[in-house]
mmCIF file of C-alpha atoms in Angstrom:
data_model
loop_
_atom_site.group_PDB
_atom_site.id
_atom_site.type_symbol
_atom_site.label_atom_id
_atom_site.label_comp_id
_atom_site.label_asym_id
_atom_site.label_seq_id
_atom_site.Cartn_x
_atom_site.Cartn_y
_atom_site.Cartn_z
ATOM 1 C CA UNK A 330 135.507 128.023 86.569
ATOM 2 C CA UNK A 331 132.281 126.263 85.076
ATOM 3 C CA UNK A 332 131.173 129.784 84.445
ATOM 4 C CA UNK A 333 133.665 129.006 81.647
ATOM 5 C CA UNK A 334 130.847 126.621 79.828
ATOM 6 C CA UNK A 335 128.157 129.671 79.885
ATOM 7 C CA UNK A 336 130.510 131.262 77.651
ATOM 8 C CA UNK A 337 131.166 128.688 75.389
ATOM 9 C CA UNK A 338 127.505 128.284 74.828
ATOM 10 C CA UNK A 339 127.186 132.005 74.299
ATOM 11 C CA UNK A 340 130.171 132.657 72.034
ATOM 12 C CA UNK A 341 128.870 130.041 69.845
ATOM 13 C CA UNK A 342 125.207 130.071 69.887
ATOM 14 C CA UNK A 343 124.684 134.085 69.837
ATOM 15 C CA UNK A 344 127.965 134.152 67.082
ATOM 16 C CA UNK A 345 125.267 132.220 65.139
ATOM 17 C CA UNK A 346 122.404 134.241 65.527
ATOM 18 C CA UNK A 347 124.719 137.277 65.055
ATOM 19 C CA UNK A 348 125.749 136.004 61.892
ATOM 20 C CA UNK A 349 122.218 135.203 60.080
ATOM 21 C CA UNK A 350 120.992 138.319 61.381
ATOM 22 C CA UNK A 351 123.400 140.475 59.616
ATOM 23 C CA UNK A 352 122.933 138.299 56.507
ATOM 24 C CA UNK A 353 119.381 138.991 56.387
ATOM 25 C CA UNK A 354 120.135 142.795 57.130
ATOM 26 C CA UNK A 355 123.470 143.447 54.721
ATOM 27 C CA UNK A 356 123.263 140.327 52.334
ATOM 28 C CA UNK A 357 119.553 140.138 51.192
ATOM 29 C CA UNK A 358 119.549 136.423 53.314
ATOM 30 C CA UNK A 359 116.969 135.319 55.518
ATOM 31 C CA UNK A 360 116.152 133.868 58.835
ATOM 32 C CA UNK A 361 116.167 129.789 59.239
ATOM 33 C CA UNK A 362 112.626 129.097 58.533
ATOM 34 C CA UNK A 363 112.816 127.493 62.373
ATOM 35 C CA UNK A 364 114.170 130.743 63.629
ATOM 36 C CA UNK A 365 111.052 132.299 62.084
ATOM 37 C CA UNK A 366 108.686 129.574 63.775
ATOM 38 C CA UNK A 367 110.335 130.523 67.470
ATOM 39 C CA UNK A 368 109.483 134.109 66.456
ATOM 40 C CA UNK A 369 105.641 133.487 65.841
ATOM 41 C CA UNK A 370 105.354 131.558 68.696
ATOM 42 C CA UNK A 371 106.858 134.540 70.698
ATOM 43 C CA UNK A 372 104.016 136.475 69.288
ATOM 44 C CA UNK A 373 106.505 138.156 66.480
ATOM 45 C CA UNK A 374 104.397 139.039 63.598
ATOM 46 C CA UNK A 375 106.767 138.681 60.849
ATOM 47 C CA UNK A 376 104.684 140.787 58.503
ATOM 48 C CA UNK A 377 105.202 143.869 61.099
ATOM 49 C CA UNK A 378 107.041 146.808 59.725
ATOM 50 C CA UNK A 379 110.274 148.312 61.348
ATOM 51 C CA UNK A 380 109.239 151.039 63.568
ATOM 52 C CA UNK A 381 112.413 153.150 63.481
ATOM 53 C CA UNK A 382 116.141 151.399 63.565
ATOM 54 C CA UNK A 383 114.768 148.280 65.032
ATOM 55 C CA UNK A 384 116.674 146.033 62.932
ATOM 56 C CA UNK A 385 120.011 147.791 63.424
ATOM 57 C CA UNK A 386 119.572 148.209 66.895
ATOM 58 C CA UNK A 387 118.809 144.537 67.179
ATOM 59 C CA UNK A 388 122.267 143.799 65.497
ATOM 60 C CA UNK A 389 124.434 146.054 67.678
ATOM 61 C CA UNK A 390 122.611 144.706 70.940
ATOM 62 C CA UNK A 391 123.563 141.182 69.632
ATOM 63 C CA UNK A 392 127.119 141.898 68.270
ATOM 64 C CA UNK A 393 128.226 143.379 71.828
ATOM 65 C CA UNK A 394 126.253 140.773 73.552
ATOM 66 C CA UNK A 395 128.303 138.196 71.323
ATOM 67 C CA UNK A 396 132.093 140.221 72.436
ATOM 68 C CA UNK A 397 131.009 140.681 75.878
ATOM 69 C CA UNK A 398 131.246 136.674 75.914
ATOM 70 C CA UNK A 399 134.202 136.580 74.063
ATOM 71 C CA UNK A 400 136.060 138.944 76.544
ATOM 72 C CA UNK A 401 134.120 136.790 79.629
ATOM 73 C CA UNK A 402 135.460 133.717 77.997
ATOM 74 C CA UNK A 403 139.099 134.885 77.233
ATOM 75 C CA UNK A 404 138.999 136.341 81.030
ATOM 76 C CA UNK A 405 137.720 132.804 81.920
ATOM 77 C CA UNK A 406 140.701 131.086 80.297
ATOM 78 C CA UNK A 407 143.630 133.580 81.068
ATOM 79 C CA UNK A 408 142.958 135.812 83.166
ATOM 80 C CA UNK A 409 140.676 134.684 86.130
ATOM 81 C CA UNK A 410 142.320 132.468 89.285
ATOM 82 C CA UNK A 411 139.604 130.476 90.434
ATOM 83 C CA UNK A 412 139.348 128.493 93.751
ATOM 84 C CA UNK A 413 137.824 125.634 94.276
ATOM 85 C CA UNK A 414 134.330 126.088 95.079
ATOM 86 C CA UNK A 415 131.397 124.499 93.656
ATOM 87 C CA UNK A 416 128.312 125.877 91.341
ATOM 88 C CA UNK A 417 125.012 124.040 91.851
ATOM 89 C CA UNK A 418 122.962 121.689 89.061
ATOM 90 C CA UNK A 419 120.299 124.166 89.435
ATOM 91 C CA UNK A 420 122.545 127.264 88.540
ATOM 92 C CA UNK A 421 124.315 125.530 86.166
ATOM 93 C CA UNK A 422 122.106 124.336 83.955
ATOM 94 C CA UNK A 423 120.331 128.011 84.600
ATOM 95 C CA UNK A 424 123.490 129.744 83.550
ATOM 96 C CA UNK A 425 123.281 127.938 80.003
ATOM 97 C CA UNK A 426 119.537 128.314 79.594
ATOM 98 C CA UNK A 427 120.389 131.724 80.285
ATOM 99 C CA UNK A 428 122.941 132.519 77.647
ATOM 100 C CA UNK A 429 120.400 130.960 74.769
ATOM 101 C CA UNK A 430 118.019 132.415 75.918
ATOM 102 C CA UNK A 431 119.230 136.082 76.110
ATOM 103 C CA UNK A 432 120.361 136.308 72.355
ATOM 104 C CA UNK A 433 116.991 134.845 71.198
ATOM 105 C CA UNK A 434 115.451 137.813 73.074
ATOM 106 C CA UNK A 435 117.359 140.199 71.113
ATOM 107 C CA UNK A 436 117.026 138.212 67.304
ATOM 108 C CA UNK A 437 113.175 138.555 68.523
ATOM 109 C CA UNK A 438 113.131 142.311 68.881
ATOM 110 C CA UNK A 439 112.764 143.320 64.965
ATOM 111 C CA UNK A 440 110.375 141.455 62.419
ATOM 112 C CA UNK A 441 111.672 138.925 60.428
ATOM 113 C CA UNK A 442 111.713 140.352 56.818
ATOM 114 C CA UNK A 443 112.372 143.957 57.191
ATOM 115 C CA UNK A 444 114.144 145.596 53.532
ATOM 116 C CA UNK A 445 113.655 149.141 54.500
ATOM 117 C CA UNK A 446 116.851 149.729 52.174
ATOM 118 C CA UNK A 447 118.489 152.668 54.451
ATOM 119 C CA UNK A 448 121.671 153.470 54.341
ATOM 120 C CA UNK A 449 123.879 151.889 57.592
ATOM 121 C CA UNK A 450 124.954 155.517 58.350
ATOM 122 C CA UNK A 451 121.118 157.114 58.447
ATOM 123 C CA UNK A 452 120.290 154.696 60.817
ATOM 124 C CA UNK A 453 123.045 155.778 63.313
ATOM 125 C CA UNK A 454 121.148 157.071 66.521
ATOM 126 C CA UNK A 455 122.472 159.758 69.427
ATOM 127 C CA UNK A 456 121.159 156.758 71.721
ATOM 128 C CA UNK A 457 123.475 153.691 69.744
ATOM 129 C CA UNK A 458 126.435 156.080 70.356
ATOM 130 C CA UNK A 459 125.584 157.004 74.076
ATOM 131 C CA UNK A 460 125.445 153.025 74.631
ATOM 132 C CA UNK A 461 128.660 152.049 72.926
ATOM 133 C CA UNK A 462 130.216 154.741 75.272
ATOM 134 C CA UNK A 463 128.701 153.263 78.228
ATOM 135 C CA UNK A 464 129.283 149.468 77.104
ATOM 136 C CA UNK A 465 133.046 150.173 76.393
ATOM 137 C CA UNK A 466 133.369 152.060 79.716
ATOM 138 C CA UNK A 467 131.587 148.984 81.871
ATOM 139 C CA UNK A 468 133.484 146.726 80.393
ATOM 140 C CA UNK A 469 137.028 148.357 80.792
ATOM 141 C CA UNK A 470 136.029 148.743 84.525
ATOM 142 C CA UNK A 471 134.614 145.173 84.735
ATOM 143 C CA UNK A 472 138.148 143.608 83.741
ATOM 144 C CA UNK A 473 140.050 146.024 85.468
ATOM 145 C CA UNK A 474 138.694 144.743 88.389
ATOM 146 C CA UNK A 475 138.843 141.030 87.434
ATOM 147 C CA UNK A 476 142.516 141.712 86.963
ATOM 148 C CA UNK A 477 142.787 142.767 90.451
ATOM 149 C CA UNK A 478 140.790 140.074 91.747
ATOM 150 C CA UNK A 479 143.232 137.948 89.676
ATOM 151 C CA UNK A 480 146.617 139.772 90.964
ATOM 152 C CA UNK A 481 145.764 139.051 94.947
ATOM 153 C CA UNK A 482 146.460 135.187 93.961
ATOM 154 C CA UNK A 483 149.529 135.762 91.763
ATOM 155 C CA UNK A 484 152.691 137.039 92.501
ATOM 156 C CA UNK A 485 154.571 139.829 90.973
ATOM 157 C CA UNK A 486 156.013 137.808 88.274
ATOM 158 C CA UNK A 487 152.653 136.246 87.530
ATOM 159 C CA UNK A 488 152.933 132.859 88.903
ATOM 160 C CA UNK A 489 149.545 132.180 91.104
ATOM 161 C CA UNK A 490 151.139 131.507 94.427
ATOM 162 C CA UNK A 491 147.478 131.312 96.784
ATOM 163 C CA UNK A 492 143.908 130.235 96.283
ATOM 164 C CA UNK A 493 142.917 132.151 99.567
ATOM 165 C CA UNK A 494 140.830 135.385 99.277
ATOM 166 C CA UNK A 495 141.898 138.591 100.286
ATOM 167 C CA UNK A 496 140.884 141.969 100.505
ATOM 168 C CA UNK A 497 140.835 143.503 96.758
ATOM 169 C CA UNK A 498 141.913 147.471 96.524
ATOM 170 C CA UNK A 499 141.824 150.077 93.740
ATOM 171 C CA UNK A 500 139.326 151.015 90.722
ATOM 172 C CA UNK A 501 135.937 150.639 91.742
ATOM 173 C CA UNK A 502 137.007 148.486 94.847
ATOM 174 C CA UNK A 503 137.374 151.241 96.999
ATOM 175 C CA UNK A 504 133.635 151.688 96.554
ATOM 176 C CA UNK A 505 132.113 148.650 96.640
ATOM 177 C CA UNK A 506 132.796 144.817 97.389
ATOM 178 C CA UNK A 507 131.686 143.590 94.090
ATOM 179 C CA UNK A 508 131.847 146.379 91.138
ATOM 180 C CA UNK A 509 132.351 143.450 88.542
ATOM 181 C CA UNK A 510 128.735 142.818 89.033
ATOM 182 C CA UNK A 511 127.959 146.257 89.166
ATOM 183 C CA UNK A 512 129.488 146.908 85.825
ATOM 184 C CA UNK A 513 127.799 143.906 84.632
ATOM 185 C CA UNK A 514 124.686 145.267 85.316
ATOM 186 C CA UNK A 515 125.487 148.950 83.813
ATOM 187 C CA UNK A 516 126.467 146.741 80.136
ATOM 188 C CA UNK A 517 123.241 144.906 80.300
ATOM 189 C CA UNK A 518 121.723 148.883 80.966
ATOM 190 C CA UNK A 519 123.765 150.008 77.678
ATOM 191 C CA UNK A 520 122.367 147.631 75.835
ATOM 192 C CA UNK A 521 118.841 148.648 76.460
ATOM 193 C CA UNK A 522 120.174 152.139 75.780
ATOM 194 C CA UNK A 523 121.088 151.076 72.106
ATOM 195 C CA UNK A 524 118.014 149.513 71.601
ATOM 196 C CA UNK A 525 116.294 152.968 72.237
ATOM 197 C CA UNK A 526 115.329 153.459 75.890
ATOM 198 C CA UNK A 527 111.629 151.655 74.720
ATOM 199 C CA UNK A 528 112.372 148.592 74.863
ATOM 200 C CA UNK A 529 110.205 146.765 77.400
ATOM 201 C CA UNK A 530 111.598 143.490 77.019
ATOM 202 C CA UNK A 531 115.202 143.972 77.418
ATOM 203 C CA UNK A 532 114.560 146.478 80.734
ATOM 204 C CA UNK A 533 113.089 142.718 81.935
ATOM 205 C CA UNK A 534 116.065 141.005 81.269
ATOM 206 C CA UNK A 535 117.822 144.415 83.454
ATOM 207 C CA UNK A 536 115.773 143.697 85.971
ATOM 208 C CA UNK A 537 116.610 139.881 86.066
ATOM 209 C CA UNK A 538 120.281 140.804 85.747
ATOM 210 C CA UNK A 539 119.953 143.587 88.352
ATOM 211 C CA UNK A 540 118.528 140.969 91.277
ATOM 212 C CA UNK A 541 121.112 138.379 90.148
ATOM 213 C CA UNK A 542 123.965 140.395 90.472
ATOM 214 C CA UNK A 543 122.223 142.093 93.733
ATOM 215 C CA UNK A 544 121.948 138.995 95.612
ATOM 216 C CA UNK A 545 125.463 138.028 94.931
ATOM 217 C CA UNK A 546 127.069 140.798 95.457
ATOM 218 C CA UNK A 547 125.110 141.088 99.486
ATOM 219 C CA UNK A 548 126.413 137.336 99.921
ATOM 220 C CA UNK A 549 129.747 138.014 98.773
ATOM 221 C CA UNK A 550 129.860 141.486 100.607
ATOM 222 C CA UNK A 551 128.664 139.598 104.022
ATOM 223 C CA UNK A 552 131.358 137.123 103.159
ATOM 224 C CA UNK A 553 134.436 140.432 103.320
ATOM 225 C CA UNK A 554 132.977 141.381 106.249
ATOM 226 C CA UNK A 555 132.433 138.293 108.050
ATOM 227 C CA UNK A 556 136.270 137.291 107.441
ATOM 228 C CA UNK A 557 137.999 139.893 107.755
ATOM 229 C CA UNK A 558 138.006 142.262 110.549
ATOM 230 C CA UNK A 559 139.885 144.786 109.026
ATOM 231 C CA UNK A 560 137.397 145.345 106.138
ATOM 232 C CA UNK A 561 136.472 148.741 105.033
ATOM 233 C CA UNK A 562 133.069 149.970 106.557
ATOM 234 C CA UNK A 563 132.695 152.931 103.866
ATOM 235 C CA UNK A 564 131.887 149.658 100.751
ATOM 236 C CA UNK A 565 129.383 149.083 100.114
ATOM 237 C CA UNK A 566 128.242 145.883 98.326
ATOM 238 C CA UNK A 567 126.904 146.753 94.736
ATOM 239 C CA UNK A 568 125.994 149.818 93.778
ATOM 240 C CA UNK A 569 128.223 152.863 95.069
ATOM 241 C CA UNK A 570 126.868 155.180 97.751
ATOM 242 C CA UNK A 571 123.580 153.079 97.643
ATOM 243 C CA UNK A 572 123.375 149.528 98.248
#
């Protein structure tokens, strides 16, 4: 349930970001002169030039970023049964480093004072569409599947009834242990889809999310099988048919 501060932090923080960004890209605004100062010292020349849909890109990453926390934070609030285990400092304080952190990377993706003056539907790419599909589709798996997790501690008319785990079935379950972190991992992959394939930073922040989610996934996967006898030996624990 303290995962329920990450989002906080994230609606918040990234909402902010999201909303100077598409001042200084709709509006004629600009960036805080601070925000500017964190980009230079990220080695963002602000005098660079906008090497293809950059900019746009850069606001779509960071506008489903900004819902994917709002739907993680609503799940959080209503949705989500949560027992009583405990999150360490360390991961804590990690988790709202993280969530700062994340949407900074993306504001720092496109110079600081591009006015290329296109039109918003000439800078449309095949590649935002393919990862708006992909986003939407993650994420309608990813709650499915927190609903079910949600359901084994509720009864029929709702009410939550147990705090106990049990053995989840249906959607992706049937494939692996954990496939809400797999889907989390295939949004963070969408969004380095709509940022053009290129981007080297954000397939970084894949690969953080990727070992993450891995690791938690094998613990909780060990955890089904060490518990309960009758688990299914075809799961496996993240990704389908692989690991």
């Amino acid at each position: 349930r303290w995962f329920t501060h990450f989002y906080v932090v994230s609606v918040v923080w990234n909402g902010f970001l999201l909303i100077w960004l598409f001042r200084e890209k709709f509006l004629g605004g600009s960036l805080p002169s601070w925000i500017q100062h964190v980009h230079r010292a990220l080695g963002r020349d602000s005098r660079s030039k906008d090497t293809g849909n950059e900019h746009f890109s850069a606001l779509l990453v960071l506008l489903l970023l900004w819902l994917h926390s709002c739907r993680r934070l609503a799940e959080c609030l209503w949705t989500s049964v949560f027992s009583n285990g405990v999150i360490h400092i360390v991961q804590y304080c990690f988790g709202l480093a993280y969530y700062v952190a994340v949407g900074s990377t993306v504001l720092c993706q496109v110079p600081t004072n591009i006015r290329n003056g296109k039109e918003l539907s000439v800078q449309i790419s095949w590649y935002h569409i393919v990862g708006v599909v992909m986003y939407i589709w993650a994420s309608l798996h990813q709650h499915r599947c927190l609903v079910i997790l949600a359901n084994l501690r509720k009864s029929k008319s709702g009410k939550v009834v147990s705090l106990s785990h049990s053995i989840p079935f249906g959607d992706w379950f049937e494939r692996v242990s954990c496939p809400h972190y797999f889907a989390e991992l295939l949004i963070y992959v969408s969004l380095a889809i709509t940022l053009g394939f290129h981007n080297v930073t954000w397939w970084c922040v894949v690969m953080c999310v990727l070992f993450n989610q891995a690791l938690a996934a094998v613990l909780c996967h060990e955890f089904y099988q060490k518990n309960f006898s009758s688990y299914p030996k075809h799961r496996k624990a993240f990704i389908p048919f692989v690991f």
